[in-house]
XYZ file of C-alpha atoms in Angstrom:
361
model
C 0.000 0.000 0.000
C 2.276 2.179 1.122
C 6.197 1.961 -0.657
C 9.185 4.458 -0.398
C 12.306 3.511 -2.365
C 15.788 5.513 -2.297
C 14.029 8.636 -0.175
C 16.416 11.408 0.198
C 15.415 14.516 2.020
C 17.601 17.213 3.156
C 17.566 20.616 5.067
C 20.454 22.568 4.216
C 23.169 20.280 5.854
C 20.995 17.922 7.646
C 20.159 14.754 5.833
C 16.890 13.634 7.529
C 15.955 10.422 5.474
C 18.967 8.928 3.784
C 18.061 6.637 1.180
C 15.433 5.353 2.905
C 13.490 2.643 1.922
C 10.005 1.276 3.368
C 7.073 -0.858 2.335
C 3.468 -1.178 4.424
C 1.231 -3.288 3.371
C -2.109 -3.069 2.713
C -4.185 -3.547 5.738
C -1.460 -3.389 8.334
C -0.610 -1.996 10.863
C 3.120 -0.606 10.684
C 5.105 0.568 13.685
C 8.026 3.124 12.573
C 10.419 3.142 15.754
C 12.875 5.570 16.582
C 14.720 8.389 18.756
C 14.230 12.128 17.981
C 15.475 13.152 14.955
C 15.876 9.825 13.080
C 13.566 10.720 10.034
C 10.362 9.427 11.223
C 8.321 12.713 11.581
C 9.895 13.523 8.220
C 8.577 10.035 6.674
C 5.389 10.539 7.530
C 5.237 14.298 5.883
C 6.816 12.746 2.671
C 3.954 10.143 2.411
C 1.511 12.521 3.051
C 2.948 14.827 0.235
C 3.553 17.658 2.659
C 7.448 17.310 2.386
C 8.679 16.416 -1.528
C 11.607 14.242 -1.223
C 15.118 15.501 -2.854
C 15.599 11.736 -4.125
C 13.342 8.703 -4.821
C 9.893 7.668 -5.539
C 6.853 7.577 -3.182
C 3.796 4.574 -3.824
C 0.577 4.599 -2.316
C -1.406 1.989 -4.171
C 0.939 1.108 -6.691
C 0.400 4.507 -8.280
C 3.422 7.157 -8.307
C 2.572 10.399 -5.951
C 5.096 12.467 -7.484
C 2.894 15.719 -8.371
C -0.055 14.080 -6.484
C -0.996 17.445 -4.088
C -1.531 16.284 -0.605
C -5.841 16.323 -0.514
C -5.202 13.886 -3.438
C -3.669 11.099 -1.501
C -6.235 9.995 0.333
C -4.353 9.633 3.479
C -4.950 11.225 6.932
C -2.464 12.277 9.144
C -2.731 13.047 13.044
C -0.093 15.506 14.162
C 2.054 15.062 17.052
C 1.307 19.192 17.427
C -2.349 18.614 17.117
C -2.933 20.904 14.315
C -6.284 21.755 15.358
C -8.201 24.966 15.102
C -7.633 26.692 18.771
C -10.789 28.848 19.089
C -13.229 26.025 17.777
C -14.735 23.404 19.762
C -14.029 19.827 19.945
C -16.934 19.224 17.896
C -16.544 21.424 15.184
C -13.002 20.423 14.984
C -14.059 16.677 14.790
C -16.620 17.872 12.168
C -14.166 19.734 9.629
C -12.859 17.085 7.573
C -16.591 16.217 7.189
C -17.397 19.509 6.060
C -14.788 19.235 3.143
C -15.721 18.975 -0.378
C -14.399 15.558 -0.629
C -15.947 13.578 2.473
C -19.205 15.802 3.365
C -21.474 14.046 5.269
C -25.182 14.862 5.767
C -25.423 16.979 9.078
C -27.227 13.846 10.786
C -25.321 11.381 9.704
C -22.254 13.590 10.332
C -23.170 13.394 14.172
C -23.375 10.053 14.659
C -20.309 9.699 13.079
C -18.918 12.296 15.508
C -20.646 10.591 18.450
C -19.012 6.982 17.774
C -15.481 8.240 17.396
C -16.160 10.429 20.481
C -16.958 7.631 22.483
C -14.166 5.488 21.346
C -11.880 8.138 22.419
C -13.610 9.456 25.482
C -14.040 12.796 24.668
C -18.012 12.388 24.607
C -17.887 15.631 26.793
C -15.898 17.644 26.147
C -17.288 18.204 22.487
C -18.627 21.644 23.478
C -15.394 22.919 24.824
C -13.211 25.116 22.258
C -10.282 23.776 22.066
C -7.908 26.310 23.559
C -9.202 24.976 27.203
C -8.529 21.431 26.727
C -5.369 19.818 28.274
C -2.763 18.338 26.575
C -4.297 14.826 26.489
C -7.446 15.738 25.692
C -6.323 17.872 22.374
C -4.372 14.696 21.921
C -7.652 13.015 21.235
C -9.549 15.362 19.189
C -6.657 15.103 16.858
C -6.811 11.720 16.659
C -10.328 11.704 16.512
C -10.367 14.290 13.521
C -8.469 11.428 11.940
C -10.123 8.841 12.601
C -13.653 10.259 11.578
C -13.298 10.641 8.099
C -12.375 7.561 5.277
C -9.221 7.322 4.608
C -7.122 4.960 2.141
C -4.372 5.141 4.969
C -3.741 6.559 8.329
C -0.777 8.053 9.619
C -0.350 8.769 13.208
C 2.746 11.050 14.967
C 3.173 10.212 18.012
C -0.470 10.203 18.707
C -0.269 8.832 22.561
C 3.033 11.292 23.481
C 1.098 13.112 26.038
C -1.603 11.186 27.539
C -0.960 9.565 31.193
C 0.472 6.020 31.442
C -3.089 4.714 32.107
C -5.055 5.979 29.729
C -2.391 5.614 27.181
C -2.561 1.771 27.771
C -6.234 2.011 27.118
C -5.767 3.665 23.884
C -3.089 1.344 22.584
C -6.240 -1.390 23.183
C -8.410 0.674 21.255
C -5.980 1.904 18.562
C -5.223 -2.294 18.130
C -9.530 -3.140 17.875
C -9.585 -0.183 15.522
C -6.932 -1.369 13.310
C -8.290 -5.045 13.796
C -11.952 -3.913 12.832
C -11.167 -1.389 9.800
C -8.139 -3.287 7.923
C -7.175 0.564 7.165
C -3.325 0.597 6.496
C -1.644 2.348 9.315
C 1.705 4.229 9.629
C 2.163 4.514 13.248
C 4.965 6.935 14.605
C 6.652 6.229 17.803
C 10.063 6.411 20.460
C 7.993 3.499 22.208
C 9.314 0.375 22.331
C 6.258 -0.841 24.359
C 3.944 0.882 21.868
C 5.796 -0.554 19.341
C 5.793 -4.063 20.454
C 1.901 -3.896 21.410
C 0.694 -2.255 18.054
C 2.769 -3.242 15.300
C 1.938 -6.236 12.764
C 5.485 -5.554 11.656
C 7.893 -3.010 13.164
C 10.376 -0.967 11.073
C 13.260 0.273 12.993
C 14.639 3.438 12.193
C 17.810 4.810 12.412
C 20.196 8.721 10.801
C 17.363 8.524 8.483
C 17.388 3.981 7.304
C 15.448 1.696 8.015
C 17.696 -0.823 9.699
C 15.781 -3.241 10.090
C 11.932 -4.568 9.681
C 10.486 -7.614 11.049
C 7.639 -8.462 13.230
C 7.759 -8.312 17.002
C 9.060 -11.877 17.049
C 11.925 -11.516 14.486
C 13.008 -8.022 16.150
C 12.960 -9.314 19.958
C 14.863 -12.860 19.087
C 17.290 -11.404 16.037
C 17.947 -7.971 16.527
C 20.355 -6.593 13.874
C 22.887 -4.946 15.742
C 22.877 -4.107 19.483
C 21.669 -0.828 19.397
C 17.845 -2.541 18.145
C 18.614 -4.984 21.263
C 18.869 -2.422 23.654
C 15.719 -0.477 21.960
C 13.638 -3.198 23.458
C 12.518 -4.656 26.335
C 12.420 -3.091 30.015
C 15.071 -3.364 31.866
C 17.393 -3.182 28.763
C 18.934 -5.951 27.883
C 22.321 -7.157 29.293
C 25.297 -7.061 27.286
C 28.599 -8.986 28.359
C 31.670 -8.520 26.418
C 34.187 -11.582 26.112
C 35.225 -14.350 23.589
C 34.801 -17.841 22.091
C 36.680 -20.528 24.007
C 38.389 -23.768 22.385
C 34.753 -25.862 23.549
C 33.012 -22.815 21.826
C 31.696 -21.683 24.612
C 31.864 -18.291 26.169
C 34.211 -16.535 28.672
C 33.670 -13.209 29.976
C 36.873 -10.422 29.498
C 37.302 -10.550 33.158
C 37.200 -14.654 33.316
C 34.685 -14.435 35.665
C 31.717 -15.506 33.690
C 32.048 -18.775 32.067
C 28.383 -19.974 29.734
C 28.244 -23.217 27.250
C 27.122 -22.026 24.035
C 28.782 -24.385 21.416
C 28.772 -21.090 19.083
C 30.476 -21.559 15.628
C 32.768 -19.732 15.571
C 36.596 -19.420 15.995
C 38.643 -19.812 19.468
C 39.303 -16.105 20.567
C 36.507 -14.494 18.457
C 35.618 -10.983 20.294
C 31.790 -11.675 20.962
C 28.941 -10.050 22.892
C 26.434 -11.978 24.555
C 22.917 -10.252 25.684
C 20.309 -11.660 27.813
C 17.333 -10.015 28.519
C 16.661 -9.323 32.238
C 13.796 -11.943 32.178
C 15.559 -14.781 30.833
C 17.527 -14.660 34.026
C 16.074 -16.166 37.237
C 17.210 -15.868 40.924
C 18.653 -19.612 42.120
C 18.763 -23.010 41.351
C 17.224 -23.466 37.763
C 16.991 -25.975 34.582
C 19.564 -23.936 32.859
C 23.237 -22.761 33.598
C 23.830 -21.688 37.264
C 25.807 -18.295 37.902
C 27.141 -16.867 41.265
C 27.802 -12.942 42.246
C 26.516 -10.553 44.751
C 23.327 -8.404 44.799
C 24.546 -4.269 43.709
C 20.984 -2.930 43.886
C 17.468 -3.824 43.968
C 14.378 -1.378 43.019
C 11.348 -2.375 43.509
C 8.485 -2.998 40.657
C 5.037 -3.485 42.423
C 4.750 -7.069 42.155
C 8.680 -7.323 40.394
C 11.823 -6.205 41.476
C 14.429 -5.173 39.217
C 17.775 -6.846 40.865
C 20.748 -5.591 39.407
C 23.794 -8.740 40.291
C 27.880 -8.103 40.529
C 29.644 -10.661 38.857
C 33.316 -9.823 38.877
C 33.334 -6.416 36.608
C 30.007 -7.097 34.834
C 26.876 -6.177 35.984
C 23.548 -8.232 34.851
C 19.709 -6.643 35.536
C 16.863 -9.430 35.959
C 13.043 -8.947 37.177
C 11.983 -11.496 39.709
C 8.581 -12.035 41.857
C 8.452 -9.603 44.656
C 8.490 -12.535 47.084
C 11.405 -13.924 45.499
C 13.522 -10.822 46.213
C 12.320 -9.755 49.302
C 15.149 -9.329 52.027
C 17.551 -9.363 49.135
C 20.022 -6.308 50.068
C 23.461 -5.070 48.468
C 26.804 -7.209 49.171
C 23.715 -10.420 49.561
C 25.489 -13.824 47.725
C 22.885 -15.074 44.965
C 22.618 -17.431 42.545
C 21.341 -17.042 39.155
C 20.506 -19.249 36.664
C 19.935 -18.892 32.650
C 18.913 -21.080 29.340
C 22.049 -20.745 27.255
C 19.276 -21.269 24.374
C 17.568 -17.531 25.722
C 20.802 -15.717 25.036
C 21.848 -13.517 21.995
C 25.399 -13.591 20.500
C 26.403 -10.393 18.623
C 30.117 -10.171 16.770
C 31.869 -7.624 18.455
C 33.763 -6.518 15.860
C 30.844 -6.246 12.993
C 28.208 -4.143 14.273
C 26.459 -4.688 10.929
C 25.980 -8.553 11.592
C 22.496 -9.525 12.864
C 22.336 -11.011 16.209
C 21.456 -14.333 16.537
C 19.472 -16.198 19.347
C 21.735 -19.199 20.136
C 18.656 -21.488 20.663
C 17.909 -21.382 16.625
């Protein structure tokens, strides 16, 4: 539905989107991760025909946009800066793209249009209130809404949780995933989230200096990351990284010696490796899998987890265990740990371009 090949946009110096390329399909729902100023904002405004890119073609449908004006498209786009028209209501705001030439709506049918989105959002009343008195949040959702309201041959969404509160921005990732489940509409999501990312996406593209650098679903980013940089973009606590080498067995020994794990990798004695494991393929004593042995640094507490953060030599590994696991747990406190040399991910220290592989596989 959606294809960019060889995008190149600059301003002035700064190359925003480098060559980058990108294909959505139709029907999906496409999660574009990355930090500020890695070209996603800028993606978005070149699909939408609001930026025109330096270098490359843009696809929506199989059909070139290049010279295709912006109210052409048929996309809609939600704004991470709302966009919205300060001294109208909610409601009339919500109403505009219905009062276009293109998708008017009769005045009746128009509200109960108005009305369903509302309620989906929960913004059912504040529809009176102009716009210039709602919060943060709450302009959050009438942009959305806007969106949402009128047919669209794709959606594409800036950031459009950024300033809601933790719990209602859960909520809304359920509804955003029942909408996207119910309408089939092709979705370009924009997000720093990794959570968001990994709850939303049908496929996630990672992006990096303006690349995609690598697209996969949730499993194929989470068990073969490309490089460690998308390793440590996911999961909470990050993920642990230990540097050391291959041993003549082909197993793994940490560059202080103090961490010794068996995982028959092929590759040569003395290859400079990294190994990650995420913080919840490790588990506090005696286990199935390969038993380690340090001393507790620090422990913060999770609600029902705690986050225990274990010494071992010069390394230091993060894992999240049951509360009642932990408890009396305290700094300088001997522990065990144990971990599924299957679970862990080897990286190549010294080729940063080299996918990570899970050693289970």
């Amino acid at each position: 539905m959606i294809r960019l090949r060889g995008v190149r946009k600059t301003y002035g110096k700064v190359t925003a989107l480098d060559g980058l390329e990108l294909d959505v399909r139709e029907g999906e729902f496409f999660c574009l991760l990355g930090p500020s100023g890695a070209g996603k904002t800028t993606t978005l405004k070149t699909v939408a025909g609001l930026e025109i890119p330096d270098a490359g073609t843009v696809e929506l449908g199989g059909a070139d946009m290049l010279g295709v004006e912006p109210y052409d498209r048929g996309v809609a786009m939600c704004f991470e800066s709302y966009a919205l028209y300060p001294h109208k209501s909610a409601y009339d705001n919500l109403a505009s793209p219905l009062r276009s030439p293109r998708h008017r709506l009769p005045a009746a049918q128009a509200r109960e249009r108005i009305g369903e989105v509302a309620e989906l959002l929960g913004i059912s009343a504040l529809l009176d209130r102009p716009v210039g008195r709602l919060s943060n949040g709450q302009r959050q959702r009438v942009a959305l809404g806007r969106v949402l309201v009128r047919p669209a041959r794709a959606f594409l969404l800036d950031e459009p949780l950024s300033h809601l509160d933790a719990k209602l921005r859960q909520q809304m990732r359920a509804e955003l995933k029942a909408i996207g489940a119910v309408r089939r509409t092709t979705t370009l999501y924009v997000t720093h989230d990794s959570v968001e990312a990994l709850a939303l996406g049908d496929r996630i593209g990672v992006i990096r200096d303006g690349r995609i650098v690598q697209t996969g679903t949730r499993e194929e980013i989470w068990y073969r990351p490309y490089d460690t940089e998308v390793a440590r973009a996911f999961g909470r606590p990050r993920i642990n990284l230990l540097p050391g080498a291959i041993t003549a067995d082909g197993g793994f020994r940490s560059a202080d010696g103090k961490v010794d794990l068996p995982i028959r990798a092929d590759a040569p004695v003395g290859t400079e490796v990294l190994i990650g494991v995420r913080p919840r393929d490790l588990a506090l004593g005696e286990g199935p899998g390969h038993e380690l042995t340090g001393t507790v640094y620090v422990t913060e507490v999770l609600g029902r987890s705690v986050e225990v953060t274990v010494r071992l030599g010069e390394q230091h590994l993060s894992l999240v265990a049951p509360r009642g696991e932990a408890s009396g747990l305290g700094p300088d406190d001997p522990v065990r740990l144990s971990v599924r040399p299957e679970n862990l991910l080897l990286f190549e220290a010294d080729r940063p371009e080299r996918p990570g592989r899970r050693i289970g596989q």
